[in-house]
mmCIF file of C-alpha atoms in Angstrom:
data_model
loop_
_atom_site.group_PDB
_atom_site.id
_atom_site.type_symbol
_atom_site.label_atom_id
_atom_site.label_comp_id
_atom_site.label_asym_id
_atom_site.label_seq_id
_atom_site.Cartn_x
_atom_site.Cartn_y
_atom_site.Cartn_z
ATOM 1 C CA UNK A 1 167.046 325.095 214.395
ATOM 2 C CA UNK A 2 168.697 325.515 210.978
ATOM 3 C CA UNK A 3 166.092 328.097 210.001
ATOM 4 C CA UNK A 4 164.028 327.754 206.853
ATOM 5 C CA UNK A 5 164.418 331.540 206.564
ATOM 6 C CA UNK A 6 167.992 330.993 205.353
ATOM 7 C CA UNK A 7 166.498 329.871 202.041
ATOM 8 C CA UNK A 8 163.182 330.510 200.349
ATOM 9 C CA UNK A 9 163.323 327.084 198.729
ATOM 10 C CA UNK A 10 161.686 324.311 200.737
ATOM 11 C CA UNK A 11 163.301 321.802 198.364
ATOM 12 C CA UNK A 12 166.759 323.245 199.064
ATOM 13 C CA UNK A 13 166.123 323.119 202.794
ATOM 14 C CA UNK A 14 164.955 319.507 202.552
ATOM 15 C CA UNK A 15 168.038 318.514 200.542
ATOM 16 C CA UNK A 16 170.262 320.210 203.096
ATOM 17 C CA UNK A 17 168.631 318.348 205.984
ATOM 18 C CA UNK A 18 169.030 315.005 204.233
ATOM 19 C CA UNK A 19 172.707 315.713 203.692
ATOM 20 C CA UNK A 20 173.149 316.915 207.245
ATOM 21 C CA UNK A 21 171.710 313.736 208.725
ATOM 22 C CA UNK A 22 174.257 311.757 206.715
ATOM 23 C CA UNK A 23 177.110 314.062 207.716
ATOM 24 C CA UNK A 24 176.304 313.631 211.404
ATOM 25 C CA UNK A 25 176.925 309.885 211.184
ATOM 26 C CA UNK A 26 180.612 310.723 210.614
ATOM 27 C CA UNK A 27 181.637 307.671 208.656
ATOM 28 C CA UNK A 28 183.582 307.999 205.388
ATOM 29 C CA UNK A 29 180.730 306.502 203.392
ATOM 30 C CA UNK A 30 178.132 308.838 204.908
ATOM 31 C CA UNK A 31 180.284 311.921 204.339
ATOM 32 C CA UNK A 32 180.547 311.004 200.674
ATOM 33 C CA UNK A 33 176.798 310.346 200.499
ATOM 34 C CA UNK A 34 176.046 313.776 202.014
ATOM 35 C CA UNK A 35 177.830 315.749 199.277
ATOM 36 C CA UNK A 36 175.193 315.316 196.506
ATOM 37 C CA UNK A 37 172.473 316.578 198.846
ATOM 38 C CA UNK A 38 174.421 319.712 199.716
ATOM 39 C CA UNK A 39 175.188 320.246 196.030
ATOM 40 C CA UNK A 40 171.480 319.860 195.241
ATOM 41 C CA UNK A 41 170.609 322.445 197.894
ATOM 42 C CA UNK A 42 173.067 324.888 196.329
ATOM 43 C CA UNK A 43 171.801 324.234 192.821
ATOM 44 C CA UNK A 44 168.287 325.063 194.017
ATOM 45 C CA UNK A 45 169.478 328.171 195.890
ATOM 46 C CA UNK A 46 173.037 329.325 195.030
ATOM 47 C CA UNK A 47 172.888 331.870 197.876
ATOM 48 C CA UNK A 48 172.139 329.232 200.533
ATOM 49 C CA UNK A 49 175.033 329.973 202.895
ATOM 50 C CA UNK A 50 174.599 326.984 205.175
ATOM 51 C CA UNK A 51 174.735 324.582 202.220
ATOM 52 C CA UNK A 52 178.059 326.118 201.153
ATOM 53 C CA UNK A 53 179.280 325.872 204.743
ATOM 54 C CA UNK A 54 178.185 322.230 204.941
ATOM 55 C CA UNK A 55 180.152 321.391 201.799
ATOM 56 C CA UNK A 56 183.190 323.192 203.192
ATOM 57 C CA UNK A 57 182.824 321.271 206.450
ATOM 58 C CA UNK A 58 182.373 317.915 204.727
ATOM 59 C CA UNK A 59 185.438 318.277 202.509
ATOM 60 C CA UNK A 60 187.508 319.686 205.369
ATOM 61 C CA UNK A 61 186.536 317.056 207.921
ATOM 62 C CA UNK A 62 186.827 314.256 205.389
ATOM 63 C CA UNK A 63 190.379 315.234 204.499
ATOM 64 C CA UNK A 64 191.220 315.806 208.159
ATOM 65 C CA UNK A 65 190.092 312.295 209.047
ATOM 66 C CA UNK A 66 192.207 310.853 206.233
ATOM 67 C CA UNK A 67 189.098 310.008 204.190
ATOM 68 C CA UNK A 68 189.787 311.983 200.997
ATOM 69 C CA UNK A 69 190.318 308.743 199.092
ATOM 70 C CA UNK A 70 186.682 307.811 199.732
ATOM 71 C CA UNK A 71 185.749 311.050 197.982
ATOM 72 C CA UNK A 72 187.807 310.012 194.975
ATOM 73 C CA UNK A 73 190.364 312.776 195.387
ATOM 74 C CA UNK A 74 193.628 313.689 197.049
ATOM 75 C CA UNK A 75 193.935 315.327 200.438
ATOM 76 C CA UNK A 76 195.038 318.563 198.725
ATOM 77 C CA UNK A 77 192.025 318.618 196.401
ATOM 78 C CA UNK A 78 189.631 318.048 199.299
ATOM 79 C CA UNK A 79 191.222 320.926 201.199
ATOM 80 C CA UNK A 80 191.038 323.150 198.106
ATOM 81 C CA UNK A 81 187.319 322.435 197.728
ATOM 82 C CA UNK A 82 186.772 323.100 201.426
ATOM 83 C CA UNK A 83 188.426 326.520 201.165
ATOM 84 C CA UNK A 84 186.432 327.309 198.004
ATOM 85 C CA UNK A 85 183.092 326.621 199.667
ATOM 86 C CA UNK A 86 184.172 328.340 202.889
ATOM 87 C CA UNK A 87 184.870 331.513 200.926
ATOM 88 C CA UNK A 88 181.315 331.375 199.579
ATOM 89 C CA UNK A 89 179.868 330.572 203.007
ATOM 90 C CA UNK A 90 181.602 333.480 204.733
ATOM 91 C CA UNK A 91 179.720 335.964 202.544
ATOM 92 C CA UNK A 92 176.761 335.224 204.830
ATOM 93 C CA UNK A 93 178.404 333.403 207.751
ATOM 94 C CA UNK A 94 176.581 330.836 209.825
ATOM 95 C CA UNK A 95 177.760 328.905 212.855
ATOM 96 C CA UNK A 96 178.798 326.088 210.518
ATOM 97 C CA UNK A 97 180.958 328.463 208.482
ATOM 98 C CA UNK A 98 182.674 329.708 211.639
ATOM 99 C CA UNK A 99 183.384 326.109 212.666
ATOM 100 C CA UNK A 100 185.226 325.484 209.427
ATOM 101 C CA UNK A 101 187.008 328.836 209.657
ATOM 102 C CA UNK A 102 188.104 327.877 213.157
ATOM 103 C CA UNK A 103 189.659 324.625 212.014
ATOM 104 C CA UNK A 104 191.337 326.227 208.999
ATOM 105 C CA UNK A 105 192.913 328.766 211.363
ATOM 106 C CA UNK A 106 194.158 325.932 213.602
ATOM 107 C CA UNK A 107 196.017 324.288 210.746
ATOM 108 C CA UNK A 108 197.609 327.624 209.956
ATOM 109 C CA UNK A 109 198.652 327.754 213.626
ATOM 110 C CA UNK A 110 196.607 330.929 214.105
ATOM 111 C CA UNK A 111 195.323 329.874 217.504
ATOM 112 C CA UNK A 112 193.751 333.187 218.512
ATOM 113 C CA UNK A 113 191.703 333.316 215.299
ATOM 114 C CA UNK A 114 190.688 329.666 215.760
ATOM 115 C CA UNK A 115 189.368 330.337 219.263
ATOM 116 C CA UNK A 116 187.535 333.503 218.194
ATOM 117 C CA UNK A 117 185.785 331.707 215.333
ATOM 118 C CA UNK A 118 184.815 328.812 217.630
ATOM 119 C CA UNK A 119 183.327 331.296 220.083
ATOM 120 C CA UNK A 120 181.367 333.028 217.301
ATOM 121 C CA UNK A 121 179.871 329.699 216.255
ATOM 122 C CA UNK A 122 178.597 329.088 219.788
ATOM 123 C CA UNK A 123 177.196 332.611 220.050
ATOM 124 C CA UNK A 124 175.265 332.115 216.803
ATOM 125 C CA UNK A 125 173.903 328.708 217.844
ATOM 126 C CA UNK A 126 174.595 327.735 221.469
ATOM 127 C CA UNK A 127 172.303 324.688 221.265
ATOM 128 C CA UNK A 128 174.121 323.014 218.378
ATOM 129 C CA UNK A 129 176.221 320.214 219.846
ATOM 130 C CA UNK A 130 178.653 320.418 216.923
ATOM 131 C CA UNK A 131 179.696 323.927 217.932
ATOM 132 C CA UNK A 132 180.692 322.691 221.382
ATOM 133 C CA UNK A 133 182.523 319.708 219.912
ATOM 134 C CA UNK A 134 184.482 322.095 217.704
ATOM 135 C CA UNK A 135 185.304 324.161 220.787
ATOM 136 C CA UNK A 136 186.573 321.001 222.503
ATOM 137 C CA UNK A 137 188.939 320.406 219.581
ATOM 138 C CA UNK A 138 190.214 323.984 219.627
ATOM 139 C CA UNK A 139 190.783 323.833 223.385
ATOM 140 C CA UNK A 140 192.717 320.586 222.969
ATOM 141 C CA UNK A 141 194.964 322.125 220.349
ATOM 142 C CA UNK A 142 195.636 325.352 222.250
ATOM 143 C CA UNK A 143 196.693 323.344 225.293
ATOM 144 C CA UNK A 144 193.641 323.339 227.562
ATOM 145 C CA UNK A 145 192.623 319.650 227.860
ATOM 146 C CA UNK A 146 190.668 320.077 231.103
ATOM 147 C CA UNK A 147 188.476 322.758 229.513
ATOM 148 C CA UNK A 148 188.119 320.577 226.409
ATOM 149 C CA UNK A 149 186.569 317.833 228.550
ATOM 150 C CA UNK A 150 183.888 320.275 229.710
ATOM 151 C CA UNK A 151 183.034 321.201 226.110
ATOM 152 C CA UNK A 152 182.960 317.550 225.021
ATOM 153 C CA UNK A 153 180.579 316.684 227.860
ATOM 154 C CA UNK A 154 178.376 319.613 226.847
ATOM 155 C CA UNK A 155 178.297 318.126 223.345
ATOM 156 C CA UNK A 156 176.940 314.836 224.668
ATOM 157 C CA UNK A 157 174.346 316.574 226.824
ATOM 158 C CA UNK A 158 173.007 318.382 223.771
ATOM 159 C CA UNK A 159 173.115 315.277 221.579
ATOM 160 C CA UNK A 160 173.166 312.020 223.579
ATOM 161 C CA UNK A 161 172.969 309.976 220.361
ATOM 162 C CA UNK A 162 176.354 311.209 219.109
ATOM 163 C CA UNK A 163 178.875 310.174 221.740
ATOM 164 C CA UNK A 164 181.727 308.574 219.802
ATOM 165 C CA UNK A 165 183.636 311.680 218.776
ATOM 166 C CA UNK A 166 183.114 313.591 222.054
ATOM 167 C CA UNK A 167 184.381 310.526 223.924
ATOM 168 C CA UNK A 168 187.331 310.493 221.537
ATOM 169 C CA UNK A 169 188.083 314.100 222.466
ATOM 170 C CA UNK A 170 187.864 313.302 226.163
ATOM 171 C CA UNK A 171 190.196 310.388 225.494
ATOM 172 C CA UNK A 172 192.653 312.690 223.763
ATOM 173 C CA UNK A 173 192.422 315.071 226.725
ATOM 174 C CA UNK A 174 193.349 312.200 229.043
ATOM 175 C CA UNK A 175 196.242 311.234 226.765
ATOM 176 C CA UNK A 176 197.588 314.794 226.884
ATOM 177 C CA UNK A 177 197.249 314.695 230.690
ATOM 178 C CA UNK A 178 199.291 311.441 230.730
ATOM 179 C CA UNK A 179 196.302 309.438 231.974
ATOM 180 C CA UNK A 180 196.891 306.703 229.440
ATOM 181 C CA UNK A 181 194.720 303.934 230.905
ATOM 182 C CA UNK A 182 191.695 306.251 230.975
ATOM 183 C CA UNK A 183 192.520 307.498 227.488
ATOM 184 C CA UNK A 184 192.663 303.965 226.075
ATOM 185 C CA UNK A 185 189.363 302.998 227.704
ATOM 186 C CA UNK A 186 187.630 306.074 226.283
ATOM 187 C CA UNK A 187 189.005 305.493 222.787
ATOM 188 C CA UNK A 188 187.880 301.853 222.976
ATOM 189 C CA UNK A 189 184.374 302.929 223.967
ATOM 190 C CA UNK A 190 184.268 305.515 221.173
ATOM 191 C CA UNK A 191 185.261 302.913 218.586
ATOM 192 C CA UNK A 192 182.681 300.506 219.976
ATOM 193 C CA UNK A 193 180.026 303.165 219.381
ATOM 194 C CA UNK A 194 181.325 304.034 215.901
ATOM 195 C CA UNK A 195 183.640 301.353 214.476
ATOM 196 C CA UNK A 196 184.029 303.313 211.229
ATOM 197 C CA UNK A 197 185.613 306.298 213.006
ATOM 198 C CA UNK A 198 189.061 305.080 212.038
ATOM 199 C CA UNK A 199 190.881 308.259 213.109
ATOM 200 C CA UNK A 200 190.020 307.459 216.742
ATOM 201 C CA UNK A 201 191.881 304.159 216.324
ATOM 202 C CA UNK A 202 195.062 306.098 215.617
ATOM 203 C CA UNK A 203 194.823 307.912 218.913
ATOM 204 C CA UNK A 204 194.061 304.614 220.618
ATOM 205 C CA UNK A 205 197.299 303.277 219.126
ATOM 206 C CA UNK A 206 199.188 306.200 220.680
ATOM 207 C CA UNK A 207 197.633 305.450 224.092
ATOM 208 C CA UNK A 208 198.493 301.759 223.774
ATOM 209 C CA UNK A 209 202.008 302.744 222.738
ATOM 210 C CA UNK A 210 202.462 304.793 225.890
ATOM 211 C CA UNK A 211 201.179 301.855 227.933
ATOM 212 C CA UNK A 212 203.595 299.420 226.313
ATOM 213 C CA UNK A 213 200.724 297.382 224.821
ATOM 214 C CA UNK A 214 202.590 296.942 221.564
ATOM 215 C CA UNK A 215 200.548 294.229 219.858
ATOM 216 C CA UNK A 216 197.286 296.058 220.566
ATOM 217 C CA UNK A 217 198.859 299.292 219.324
ATOM 218 C CA UNK A 218 199.781 297.641 216.024
ATOM 219 C CA UNK A 219 196.251 296.282 215.642
ATOM 220 C CA UNK A 220 194.796 299.750 216.261
ATOM 221 C CA UNK A 221 197.156 301.211 213.658
ATOM 222 C CA UNK A 222 195.895 298.708 211.099
ATOM 223 C CA UNK A 223 192.360 299.984 211.698
ATOM 224 C CA UNK A 224 193.541 303.570 211.264
ATOM 225 C CA UNK A 225 195.397 302.760 208.057
ATOM 226 C CA UNK A 226 192.119 301.696 206.441
ATOM 227 C CA UNK A 227 191.223 305.372 206.119
ATOM 228 C CA UNK A 228 194.397 306.321 204.252
ATOM 229 C CA UNK A 229 195.455 305.852 200.653
ATOM 230 C CA UNK A 230 199.025 305.201 201.860
ATOM 231 C CA UNK A 231 200.277 304.332 205.307
ATOM 232 C CA UNK A 232 201.172 307.666 206.941
ATOM 233 C CA UNK A 233 204.432 308.359 208.745
ATOM 234 C CA UNK A 234 204.819 310.392 211.924
ATOM 235 C CA UNK A 235 205.131 313.701 210.079
ATOM 236 C CA UNK A 236 201.877 313.039 208.202
ATOM 237 C CA UNK A 237 200.010 312.193 211.377
ATOM 238 C CA UNK A 238 201.275 315.101 213.438
ATOM 239 C CA UNK A 239 200.101 317.511 210.749
ATOM 240 C CA UNK A 240 196.555 316.542 211.718
ATOM 241 C CA UNK A 241 197.225 317.393 215.372
ATOM 242 C CA UNK A 242 198.285 321.065 215.245
ATOM 243 C CA UNK A 243 198.904 321.412 218.978
ATOM 244 C CA UNK A 244 200.310 324.653 220.346
ATOM 245 C CA UNK A 245 201.735 322.918 223.444
ATOM 246 C CA UNK A 246 205.063 321.268 222.608
ATOM 247 C CA UNK A 247 204.864 318.905 225.573
ATOM 248 C CA UNK A 248 201.495 317.689 224.337
ATOM 249 C CA UNK A 249 202.898 317.279 220.831
ATOM 250 C CA UNK A 250 205.807 315.223 222.157
ATOM 251 C CA UNK A 251 203.433 313.059 224.223
ATOM 252 C CA UNK A 252 201.343 312.153 221.179
ATOM 253 C CA UNK A 253 204.356 311.663 218.903
ATOM 254 C CA UNK A 254 206.044 309.422 221.458
ATOM 255 C CA UNK A 255 202.918 307.279 221.650
ATOM 256 C CA UNK A 256 202.794 306.939 217.869
ATOM 257 C CA UNK A 257 206.457 305.944 217.687
ATOM 258 C CA UNK A 258 206.034 303.368 220.449
ATOM 259 C CA UNK A 259 203.017 302.021 218.539
ATOM 260 C CA UNK A 260 205.207 301.440 215.502
ATOM 261 C CA UNK A 261 204.521 304.478 213.315
ATOM 262 C CA UNK A 262 207.616 305.149 211.187
ATOM 263 C CA UNK A 263 209.346 308.444 211.892
ATOM 264 C CA UNK A 264 209.827 309.111 208.187
ATOM 265 C CA UNK A 265 209.082 307.496 204.842
#
């Protein structure tokens, strides 16, 4: 579905696919391992837009999950590299490029642009589960958790082998809807499926916090902290949840505080 026509180099296409399979595992180690393959694809074909987009996505997602330290760089450097490769990718935009552009717009609080880019990604490749997962994230952040659940379920229908992150998004939807028991159960299941997805543990901590399960919340926070160079405070964590809905923001922040996240350094 990626289209060999995007590059005339079979070797570049093969390198891209190897990197993509690693990226889809969504662990810090696999994201790091994917980068050399994407770089190889670009070295073989500098005009290979999807390889540039994949590098942008890898650096952006890695920093967003708090995994920049695994890449041997700071959060800021990872974001800089993501923007650099996104600029290259948007010269010949693919669905992957629009996914990154969507997330970049979210963190700039440009919600309309984020939604438009997410929609363009789906139009370009409606059968790519990642496009629907990105839409779920955008819908969560613009304040539509019920709609986000629909997109997350669509993700799992298209790719039944990759359920951890979609379940995490459904869990976050339930948290925003104040259905904390359901949220916790979904986060637990997601972590069971992918124990290395440490960012999901942070959201589990927030759910536990809202439920008053303090000791379990602290344990979940310890798992989350493994992905960070330094233990983040509330301000750090809320940066990675650029929600438009202030009630949703308060709900998440309250859960973090009850879990024991410090309000400031």
